[in-house]
mmCIF file of C-alpha atoms in Angstrom:
data_model
loop_
_atom_site.group_PDB
_atom_site.id
_atom_site.type_symbol
_atom_site.label_atom_id
_atom_site.label_comp_id
_atom_site.label_asym_id
_atom_site.label_seq_id
_atom_site.Cartn_x
_atom_site.Cartn_y
_atom_site.Cartn_z
ATOM 1 C CA ASP A 511 0.081 -0.084 0.082
ATOM 2 C CA SER A 512 1.372 3.308 -1.173
ATOM 3 C CA GLY A 513 -0.578 5.576 0.843
ATOM 4 C CA VAL A 514 -1.920 7.110 -2.332
ATOM 5 C CA THR A 515 -5.593 6.640 -2.794
ATOM 6 C CA GLN A 516 -7.940 6.787 -5.670
ATOM 7 C CA THR A 517 -11.590 6.703 -6.195
ATOM 8 C CA PRO A 518 -13.753 5.056 -7.729
ATOM 9 C CA LYS A 519 -11.557 2.068 -8.743
ATOM 10 C CA HIS A 520 -13.965 1.359 -11.932
ATOM 11 C CA LEU A 521 -15.899 3.891 -13.821
ATOM 12 C CA ILE A 522 -17.968 3.073 -16.740
ATOM 13 C CA THR A 523 -19.842 5.832 -18.864
ATOM 14 C CA ALA A 524 -20.567 6.525 -22.476
ATOM 15 C CA THR A 525 -18.904 8.775 -24.572
ATOM 16 C CA GLY A 526 -20.169 12.613 -24.644
ATOM 17 C CA GLN A 527 -20.206 12.358 -20.899
ATOM 18 C CA ARG A 528 -18.184 13.746 -17.968
ATOM 19 C CA VAL A 529 -16.821 12.328 -15.009
ATOM 20 C CA THR A 530 -14.389 13.435 -11.984
ATOM 21 C CA LEU A 531 -11.666 11.203 -10.819
ATOM 22 C CA ARG A 532 -10.290 11.670 -7.178
ATOM 23 C CA CYS A 533 -6.911 11.092 -5.695
ATOM 24 C CA SER A 534 -5.503 11.606 -2.041
ATOM 25 C CA PRO A 535 -1.960 11.961 -1.593
ATOM 26 C CA ARG A 536 0.112 10.223 1.104
ATOM 27 C CA SER A 537 0.299 12.270 4.259
ATOM 28 C CA GLY A 538 2.507 15.082 4.037
ATOM 29 C CA ASP A 539 3.287 14.905 0.269
ATOM 30 C CA LEU A 540 2.604 18.293 -1.178
ATOM 31 C CA SER A 541 2.878 17.243 -5.073
ATOM 32 C CA VAL A 542 0.291 15.256 -6.986
ATOM 33 C CA TYR A 543 0.715 14.003 -10.521
ATOM 34 C CA TRP A 544 -1.652 12.510 -12.993
ATOM 35 C CA TYR A 545 -0.773 9.693 -15.398
ATOM 36 C CA GLN A 546 -2.780 7.977 -18.394
ATOM 37 C CA GLN A 547 -1.701 4.494 -19.071
ATOM 38 C CA SER A 548 -3.251 2.926 -22.313
ATOM 39 C CA LEU A 549 -2.162 -0.022 -24.556
ATOM 40 C CA ASP A 550 -1.330 1.977 -27.552
ATOM 41 C CA GLN A 551 0.042 5.132 -25.664
ATOM 42 C CA GLY A 552 2.007 3.363 -23.006
ATOM 43 C CA LEU A 553 2.120 5.496 -19.587
ATOM 44 C CA GLN A 554 1.947 9.040 -20.264
ATOM 45 C CA PHE A 555 2.442 12.676 -17.965
ATOM 46 C CA LEU A 556 -0.770 14.371 -17.630
ATOM 47 C CA ILE A 557 -0.305 17.180 -15.383
ATOM 48 C CA GLN A 558 1.358 18.081 -12.124
ATOM 49 C CA TYR A 559 0.307 20.038 -9.238
ATOM 50 C CA TYR A 560 2.430 21.378 -6.271
ATOM 51 C CA ASN A 561 0.552 22.776 -3.038
ATOM 52 C CA GLY A 562 -2.391 23.995 -4.873
ATOM 53 C CA GLU A 563 -0.559 25.306 -7.765
ATOM 54 C CA GLU A 564 -0.207 23.809 -11.287
ATOM 55 C CA ARG A 565 3.440 23.094 -11.906
ATOM 56 C CA ALA A 566 3.808 21.280 -15.094
ATOM 57 C CA LYS A 567 1.735 20.159 -18.225
ATOM 58 C CA GLY A 568 2.033 17.134 -20.391
ATOM 59 C CA ASN A 569 0.305 15.421 -22.976
ATOM 60 C CA ILE A 570 -3.337 16.610 -21.361
ATOM 61 C CA LEU A 571 -6.089 17.185 -23.573
ATOM 62 C CA GLU A 572 -8.186 20.669 -23.381
ATOM 63 C CA ARG A 573 -11.193 18.321 -22.636
ATOM 64 C CA PHE A 574 -9.276 17.428 -19.774
ATOM 65 C CA SER A 575 -8.931 19.306 -16.577
ATOM 66 C CA ALA A 576 -7.210 18.992 -12.987
ATOM 67 C CA GLN A 577 -6.984 20.853 -9.732
ATOM 68 C CA GLN A 578 -5.457 20.392 -6.333
ATOM 69 C CA PHE A 579 -7.546 21.531 -3.423
ATOM 70 C CA PRO A 580 -6.393 23.251 0.027
ATOM 71 C CA ASP A 581 -6.594 19.817 1.772
ATOM 72 C CA LEU A 582 -4.086 18.798 -1.133
ATOM 73 C CA HIS A 583 -6.179 15.861 -2.646
ATOM 74 C CA SER A 584 -6.609 16.380 -6.121
ATOM 75 C CA GLU A 585 -9.458 15.751 -8.698
ATOM 76 C CA LEU A 586 -9.123 15.014 -12.620
ATOM 77 C CA ASN A 587 -12.178 16.039 -14.584
ATOM 78 C CA LEU A 588 -12.766 14.411 -18.081
ATOM 79 C CA SER A 589 -15.441 15.840 -20.369
ATOM 80 C CA SER A 590 -16.846 14.930 -23.823
ATOM 81 C CA LEU A 591 -15.625 11.781 -23.155
ATOM 82 C CA GLU A 592 -14.352 9.712 -26.290
ATOM 83 C CA LEU A 593 -13.782 5.879 -26.852
ATOM 84 C CA GLY A 594 -10.132 6.736 -27.052
ATOM 85 C CA ASP A 595 -10.204 7.997 -23.493
ATOM 86 C CA SER A 596 -11.014 4.621 -21.798
ATOM 87 C CA ALA A 597 -7.500 3.653 -19.794
ATOM 88 C CA LEU A 598 -6.038 3.501 -16.548
ATOM 89 C CA TYR A 599 -5.669 6.695 -14.774
ATOM 90 C CA PHE A 600 -3.035 7.186 -12.140
ATOM 91 C CA CYS A 601 -2.236 9.461 -9.768
ATOM 92 C CA ALA A 602 1.163 9.884 -7.945
ATOM 93 C CA SER A 603 2.113 11.712 -5.094
ATOM 94 C CA SER A 604 5.595 12.832 -3.602
ATOM 95 C CA LEU A 605 6.799 14.860 -0.520
ATOM 96 C CA ASP A 606 8.207 17.956 -3.016
ATOM 97 C CA THR A 607 9.194 18.060 -6.749
ATOM 98 C CA HIS A 608 12.028 16.454 -6.243
ATOM 99 C CA ASN A 609 11.423 13.157 -4.533
ATOM 100 C CA GLU A 610 10.411 9.840 -5.756
ATOM 101 C CA GLN A 611 6.638 9.417 -6.592
ATOM 102 C CA PHE A 612 4.327 6.502 -4.988
ATOM 103 C CA PHE A 613 1.549 5.556 -7.317
ATOM 104 C CA GLY A 614 -1.903 4.948 -6.271
ATOM 105 C CA PRO A 615 -3.791 1.800 -7.486
ATOM 106 C CA GLY A 616 -5.484 3.737 -10.362
ATOM 107 C CA THR A 617 -9.016 4.261 -11.766
ATOM 108 C CA ARG A 618 -10.123 1.947 -14.708
ATOM 109 C CA LEU A 619 -12.260 4.407 -17.058
ATOM 110 C CA THR A 620 -14.076 2.693 -19.727
ATOM 111 C CA VAL A 621 -16.176 4.427 -22.430
ATOM 112 C CA LEU A 622 -18.968 2.909 -24.172
ATOM 113 C CA ALA B 729 13.824 16.485 -24.065
ATOM 114 C CA GLN B 730 14.133 13.051 -22.324
ATOM 115 C CA SER B 731 13.306 9.831 -23.337
ATOM 116 C CA VAL B 732 13.402 6.238 -22.367
ATOM 117 C CA THR B 733 14.120 2.921 -24.688
ATOM 118 C CA GLN B 734 13.354 -0.266 -22.958
ATOM 119 C CA LEU B 735 14.635 -2.990 -25.411
ATOM 120 C CA GLY B 736 12.449 -6.131 -25.477
ATOM 121 C CA SER B 737 8.675 -5.791 -24.632
ATOM 122 C CA HIS B 738 8.869 -9.427 -23.463
ATOM 123 C CA VAL B 739 11.440 -11.342 -21.672
ATOM 124 C CA SER B 740 11.172 -14.916 -20.404
ATOM 125 C CA VAL B 741 13.416 -16.591 -17.809
ATOM 126 C CA SER B 742 13.619 -19.873 -15.617
ATOM 127 C CA GLU B 743 13.138 -19.634 -11.956
ATOM 128 C CA GLY B 744 16.619 -18.974 -10.622
ATOM 129 C CA ALA B 745 18.043 -17.626 -13.629
ATOM 130 C CA LEU B 746 19.640 -14.231 -14.362
ATOM 131 C CA VAL B 747 17.178 -11.297 -14.752
ATOM 132 C CA LEU B 748 18.336 -8.707 -17.290
ATOM 133 C CA LEU B 749 15.878 -5.932 -18.510
ATOM 134 C CA ARG B 750 17.694 -3.346 -20.636
ATOM 135 C CA CYS B 751 16.667 0.608 -20.544
ATOM 136 C CA ASN B 752 18.512 3.475 -22.502
ATOM 137 C CA TYR B 753 17.676 6.841 -21.886
ATOM 138 C CA SER B 754 18.222 10.280 -23.644
ATOM 139 C CA SER B 755 18.702 13.254 -21.611
ATOM 140 C CA SER B 756 20.637 16.500 -22.291
ATOM 141 C CA VAL B 757 21.189 17.206 -18.510
ATOM 142 C CA PRO B 758 21.953 14.792 -15.816
ATOM 143 C CA PRO B 759 18.674 12.683 -15.195
ATOM 144 C CA TYR B 760 17.327 10.950 -12.307
ATOM 145 C CA LEU B 761 16.497 7.490 -13.339
ATOM 146 C CA PHE B 762 13.830 4.958 -11.840
ATOM 147 C CA TRP B 763 12.712 1.571 -12.190
ATOM 148 C CA TYR B 764 8.984 0.622 -11.311
ATOM 149 C CA VAL B 765 7.126 -2.596 -11.258
ATOM 150 C CA GLN B 766 3.414 -3.032 -11.838
ATOM 151 C CA TYR B 767 1.707 -6.428 -10.731
ATOM 152 C CA PRO B 768 -1.588 -7.225 -12.542
ATOM 153 C CA ASN B 769 -4.472 -5.074 -11.639
ATOM 154 C CA GLN B 770 -2.505 -3.004 -9.465
ATOM 155 C CA GLY B 771 -0.377 0.351 -9.624
ATOM 156 C CA LEU B 772 3.175 1.030 -9.932
ATOM 157 C CA GLN B 773 5.645 0.350 -7.184
ATOM 158 C CA LEU B 774 9.076 1.966 -6.970
ATOM 159 C CA LEU B 775 11.906 -0.732 -7.300
ATOM 160 C CA LEU B 776 14.831 1.541 -7.127
ATOM 161 C CA LYS B 777 16.490 5.037 -8.275
ATOM 162 C CA TYR B 778 19.368 6.868 -9.332
ATOM 163 C CA THR B 779 19.823 10.323 -8.446
ATOM 164 C CA SER B 780 23.541 11.155 -9.272
ATOM 165 C CA ALA B 781 24.879 9.360 -6.128
ATOM 166 C CA ALA B 782 26.253 5.816 -6.107
ATOM 167 C CA THR B 783 26.146 4.372 -9.913
ATOM 168 C CA LEU B 784 25.235 1.059 -8.653
ATOM 169 C CA VAL B 785 21.962 1.364 -6.848
ATOM 170 C CA LYS B 786 20.512 -1.676 -4.869
ATOM 171 C CA GLY B 787 16.492 -1.704 -4.663
ATOM 172 C CA ILE B 788 13.753 -3.778 -3.084
ATOM 173 C CA ASN B 789 13.335 -7.546 -4.005
ATOM 174 C CA GLY B 790 16.921 -8.168 -4.841
ATOM 175 C CA PHE B 791 16.986 -6.189 -7.854
ATOM 176 C CA GLU B 792 19.878 -3.568 -8.650
ATOM 177 C CA ALA B 793 20.669 -1.277 -11.547
ATOM 178 C CA GLU B 794 23.967 0.332 -12.647
ATOM 179 C CA PHE B 795 24.085 3.903 -14.205
ATOM 180 C CA LYS B 796 26.550 3.793 -17.125
ATOM 181 C CA LYS B 797 26.561 7.372 -18.608
ATOM 182 C CA SER B 798 29.142 6.576 -21.257
ATOM 183 C CA GLU B 799 26.433 3.856 -22.636
ATOM 184 C CA THR B 800 23.257 6.033 -21.645
ATOM 185 C CA SER B 801 22.008 2.807 -20.018
ATOM 186 C CA PHE B 802 20.491 2.030 -16.670
ATOM 187 C CA HIS B 803 19.634 -1.777 -16.835
ATOM 188 C CA LEU B 804 17.741 -3.625 -14.049
ATOM 189 C CA THR B 805 19.373 -7.243 -12.791
ATOM 190 C CA LYS B 806 18.491 -9.815 -10.708
ATOM 191 C CA PRO B 807 20.793 -12.629 -9.897
ATOM 192 C CA SER B 808 18.120 -15.265 -9.388
ATOM 193 C CA ALA B 809 14.588 -14.952 -10.935
ATOM 194 C CA HIS B 810 11.578 -15.830 -8.635
ATOM 195 C CA MET B 811 8.074 -16.835 -9.831
ATOM 196 C CA ARG B 812 6.786 -13.659 -7.949
ATOM 197 C CA ASP B 813 9.095 -11.478 -10.045
ATOM 198 C CA ALA B 814 6.448 -12.327 -13.129
ATOM 199 C CA ALA B 815 5.000 -8.530 -13.944
ATOM 200 C CA GLU B 816 5.653 -5.625 -15.844
ATOM 201 C CA TYR B 817 8.744 -3.788 -15.528
ATOM 202 C CA PHE B 818 8.876 0.104 -16.282
ATOM 203 C CA CYS B 819 12.136 2.262 -16.676
ATOM 204 C CA ALA B 820 11.646 6.146 -16.045
ATOM 205 C CA VAL B 821 13.731 9.374 -16.533
ATOM 206 C CA SER B 822 12.924 12.862 -15.141
ATOM 207 C CA VAL B 823 14.781 15.633 -14.974
ATOM 208 C CA PRO B 824 13.955 17.700 -11.796
ATOM 209 C CA ASN B 825 13.400 21.664 -12.328
ATOM 210 C CA GLN B 826 11.586 24.464 -11.157
ATOM 211 C CA ALA B 827 8.968 23.512 -13.598
ATOM 212 C CA GLY B 828 8.245 20.116 -12.331
ATOM 213 C CA THR B 829 9.649 16.439 -12.519
ATOM 214 C CA ALA B 830 7.279 14.579 -14.529
ATOM 215 C CA LEU B 831 8.201 10.775 -15.228
ATOM 216 C CA ILE B 832 8.986 9.928 -18.625
ATOM 217 C CA PHE B 833 8.085 6.392 -18.995
ATOM 218 C CA GLY B 834 9.238 3.590 -21.157
ATOM 219 C CA LYS B 835 6.957 1.128 -23.102
ATOM 220 C CA GLY B 836 7.631 -1.417 -20.323
ATOM 221 C CA THR B 837 8.965 -4.875 -20.312
ATOM 222 C CA THR B 838 6.837 -8.026 -19.295
ATOM 223 C CA LEU B 839 8.865 -10.723 -17.174
ATOM 224 C CA SER B 840 7.895 -14.416 -17.521
ATOM 225 C CA VAL B 841 9.316 -16.433 -15.102
ATOM 226 C CA SER B 842 8.780 -20.423 -15.659
ATOM 227 C CA SER B 843 9.551 -23.214 -13.472
#
């Protein structure tokens, strides 16, 4: 158990819909990262937050957005969902921006 | 920009045999390097990391990796494979800077261990 929690574990929805994935970092960690894992793209970095502020952006689509709240939990919002958005979404956290990242168990999103 | 290449998407070994998973990186500045393991239906677990200290890094579960700057490699080894080592292994690189420390992952290597 890494100490990073993600909810829900599974999510099944339809094209065009909007979903919210939630992540609670390890106690004391200030930095949160979101990654997408799919068969064709592999593991890709989406976005990073540090202490409530966006720190870095990767291959995140405009239909996707994220935020980190004052209690340091983070949410990833995916809208206008397409079949290709079906993937495992991982959240990771680290103490600050220079430490190793600990990964949560992931949320498996299926778009039908 | 940084990148990682993992040679061999699938490696098969017998129980007790040497495990060697290959990783080459590309980075214009000194990188941090990591190996993660992913068991089926689970998240990623950190095996070991290199952050510019000793070039031979020891990790959990008997794994180790050696940073070779001249070869831009960070191969993962284990002297004797166990059945429980069967999983997918990812090599990752990051370059810490003020903008952030995103991990750039290789495509992964699936390790199979036969009895």
